[in-house]
Amino acid sequence: FKKSFVFPLTKIKREKSSCPTCHICNKNCPQGIGIDEYDTVNHIDCTLCSDCVYACPIKETLYIKKNARVTRWIAPVATVFLIVVGLTA
């Protein structure tokens, strides 16, 4: 019910194979999200503060996954859009 499928474009991803059962990520999440329940954290309350990523004792178990197909086009499209809006205004 509380899932965001599109936004944000970057999400926190969890590797199940290297994830211990320590639940440190859950304890450090300021939003109270059960990080260990997700493969990709798409909870609507996730603000991408990355406290869970830094708290995880095993490197690269939690990491921020970027949607490269979309994020590489955001800056050029936004620039063109702002130029067009500026010229029409």
PDB file of C-alpha atoms in Angstrom:
ATOM      1  CA  PHE A   1       0.000   0.000   0.000  1.00  0.00           C
ATOM      2  CA  LYS A   2       2.726   2.455   0.916  1.00  0.00           C
ATOM      3  CA  LYS A   3       4.915   2.020  -2.141  1.00  0.00           C
ATOM      4  CA  SER A   4       6.315   4.513  -4.566  1.00  0.00           C
ATOM      5  CA  PHE A   5       6.977   2.841  -7.900  1.00  0.00           C
ATOM      6  CA  VAL A   6       8.275   5.807  -9.880  1.00  0.00           C
ATOM      7  CA  PHE A   7       9.532   8.470  -7.492  1.00  0.00           C
ATOM      8  CA  PRO A   8      12.162   8.919  -6.243  1.00  0.00           C
ATOM      9  CA  LEU A   9      14.205   7.933  -9.271  1.00  0.00           C
ATOM     10  CA  THR A  10      16.997   6.659  -7.027  1.00  0.00           C
ATOM     11  CA  LYS A  11      16.228   3.994  -4.443  1.00  0.00           C
ATOM     12  CA  ILE A  12      18.029   2.036  -1.763  1.00  0.00           C
ATOM     13  CA  LYS A  13      18.772  -1.524  -2.839  1.00  0.00           C
ATOM     14  CA  ARG A  14      19.556  -4.443  -0.511  1.00  0.00           C
ATOM     15  CA  GLU A  15      21.567  -7.546  -1.390  1.00  0.00           C
ATOM     16  CA  LYS A  16      19.864 -10.492   0.300  1.00  0.00           C
ATOM     17  CA  SER A  17      22.864 -12.791  -0.044  1.00  0.00           C
ATOM     18  CA  SER A  18      25.175 -10.626   2.051  1.00  0.00           C
ATOM     19  CA  CYS A  19      22.593  -9.197   4.457  1.00  0.00           C
ATOM     20  CA  PRO A  20      23.015 -10.323   8.060  1.00  0.00           C
ATOM     21  CA  THR A  21      20.036 -10.583  10.389  1.00  0.00           C
ATOM     22  CA  CYS A  22      21.268  -7.815  12.709  1.00  0.00           C
ATOM     23  CA  HIS A  23      18.437  -5.322  11.903  1.00  0.00           C
ATOM     24  CA  ILE A  24      20.813  -2.386  12.437  1.00  0.00           C
ATOM     25  CA  CYS A  25      19.406  -0.717   9.332  1.00  0.00           C
ATOM     26  CA  ASN A  26      15.900  -0.805  10.821  1.00  0.00           C
ATOM     27  CA  LYS A  27      17.110   0.736  14.082  1.00  0.00           C
ATOM     28  CA  ASN A  28      18.908   3.580  12.280  1.00  0.00           C
ATOM     29  CA  CYS A  29      16.081   4.488   9.912  1.00  0.00           C
ATOM     30  CA  PRO A  30      14.586   7.792  11.143  1.00  0.00           C
ATOM     31  CA  GLN A  31      11.305   6.978   9.367  1.00  0.00           C
ATOM     32  CA  GLY A  32      10.945   3.592  11.074  1.00  0.00           C
ATOM     33  CA  ILE A  33      10.925   1.633   7.812  1.00  0.00           C
ATOM     34  CA  GLY A  34      11.695  -2.072   7.976  1.00  0.00           C
ATOM     35  CA  ILE A  35      14.595  -1.954   5.535  1.00  0.00           C
ATOM     36  CA  ASP A  36      15.296  -5.673   5.860  1.00  0.00           C
ATOM     37  CA  GLU A  37      11.848  -6.473   4.436  1.00  0.00           C
ATOM     38  CA  TYR A  38      12.642  -4.965   1.021  1.00  0.00           C
ATOM     39  CA  ASP A  39      14.942  -5.878  -1.844  1.00  0.00           C
ATOM     40  CA  THR A  40      14.475  -2.361  -3.197  1.00  0.00           C
ATOM     41  CA  VAL A  41      13.213   0.125  -0.637  1.00  0.00           C
ATOM     42  CA  ASN A  42      10.224   1.679  -2.350  1.00  0.00           C
ATOM     43  CA  HIS A  43       8.396   2.757   0.806  1.00  0.00           C
ATOM     44  CA  ILE A  44       6.663   6.091   0.350  1.00  0.00           C
ATOM     45  CA  ASP A  45       8.236   7.495   3.538  1.00  0.00           C
ATOM     46  CA  CYS A  46      11.839   6.804   2.478  1.00  0.00           C
ATOM     47  CA  THR A  47      13.637  10.147   2.151  1.00  0.00           C
ATOM     48  CA  LEU A  48      16.936   8.652   0.936  1.00  0.00           C
ATOM     49  CA  CYS A  49      18.775   9.987   3.983  1.00  0.00           C
ATOM     50  CA  SER A  50      21.063   6.917   3.667  1.00  0.00           C
ATOM     51  CA  ASP A  51      21.389   6.446   7.433  1.00  0.00           C
ATOM     52  CA  CYS A  52      20.663   2.748   6.909  1.00  0.00           C
ATOM     53  CA  VAL A  53      23.373   2.481   4.247  1.00  0.00           C
ATOM     54  CA  TYR A  54      26.013   3.970   6.545  1.00  0.00           C
ATOM     55  CA  ALA A  55      24.873   1.908   9.536  1.00  0.00           C
ATOM     56  CA  CYS A  56      25.137  -1.450   7.759  1.00  0.00           C
ATOM     57  CA  PRO A  57      28.235  -3.308   9.013  1.00  0.00           C
ATOM     58  CA  ILE A  58      28.800  -5.156   5.723  1.00  0.00           C
ATOM     59  CA  LYS A  59      29.922  -3.013   2.801  1.00  0.00           C
ATOM     60  CA  GLU A  60      27.770  -2.914  -0.339  1.00  0.00           C
ATOM     61  CA  THR A  61      24.878  -4.777   1.244  1.00  0.00           C
ATOM     62  CA  LEU A  62      22.820  -1.599   1.146  1.00  0.00           C
ATOM     63  CA  TYR A  63      23.512   0.896  -1.619  1.00  0.00           C
ATOM     64  CA  ILE A  64      21.751   3.608  -3.552  1.00  0.00           C
ATOM     65  CA  LYS A  65      20.605   2.405  -6.946  1.00  0.00           C
ATOM     66  CA  LYS A  66      20.240   4.995  -9.661  1.00  0.00           C
ATOM     67  CA  ASN A  67      17.974   4.589 -12.633  1.00  0.00           C
ATOM     68  CA  ALA A  68      20.617   5.480 -15.219  1.00  0.00           C
ATOM     69  CA  ARG A  69      18.215   5.562 -18.163  1.00  0.00           C
ATOM     70  CA  VAL A  70      16.184   8.324 -16.554  1.00  0.00           C
ATOM     71  CA  THR A  71      18.682  10.238 -14.418  1.00  0.00           C
ATOM     72  CA  ARG A  72      21.106  10.961 -17.239  1.00  0.00           C
ATOM     73  CA  TRP A  73      18.387  12.873 -19.111  1.00  0.00           C
ATOM     74  CA  ILE A  74      17.080  14.965 -16.212  1.00  0.00           C
ATOM     75  CA  ALA A  75      19.668  17.778 -16.408  1.00  0.00           C
ATOM     76  CA  PRO A  76      19.534  18.323 -20.200  1.00  0.00           C
ATOM     77  CA  VAL A  77      15.738  18.185 -20.327  1.00  0.00           C
ATOM     78  CA  ALA A  78      15.415  20.538 -17.359  1.00  0.00           C
ATOM     79  CA  THR A  79      17.880  22.975 -18.948  1.00  0.00           C
ATOM     80  CA  VAL A  80      16.007  23.070 -22.253  1.00  0.00           C
ATOM     81  CA  PHE A  81      12.692  23.406 -20.440  1.00  0.00           C
ATOM     82  CA  LEU A  82      13.914  26.327 -18.343  1.00  0.00           C
ATOM     83  CA  ILE A  83      15.359  28.087 -21.401  1.00  0.00           C
ATOM     84  CA  VAL A  84      12.075  27.719 -23.285  1.00  0.00           C
ATOM     85  CA  VAL A  85      10.067  28.958 -20.304  1.00  0.00           C
ATOM     86  CA  GLY A  86      12.472  31.886 -19.859  1.00  0.00           C
ATOM     87  CA  LEU A  87      12.240  32.881 -23.516  1.00  0.00           C
ATOM     88  CA  THR A  88       8.454  32.666 -23.604  1.00  0.00           C
ATOM     89  CA  ALA A  89       8.071  34.651 -20.397  1.00  0.00           C
TER      90      ALA A  89
END
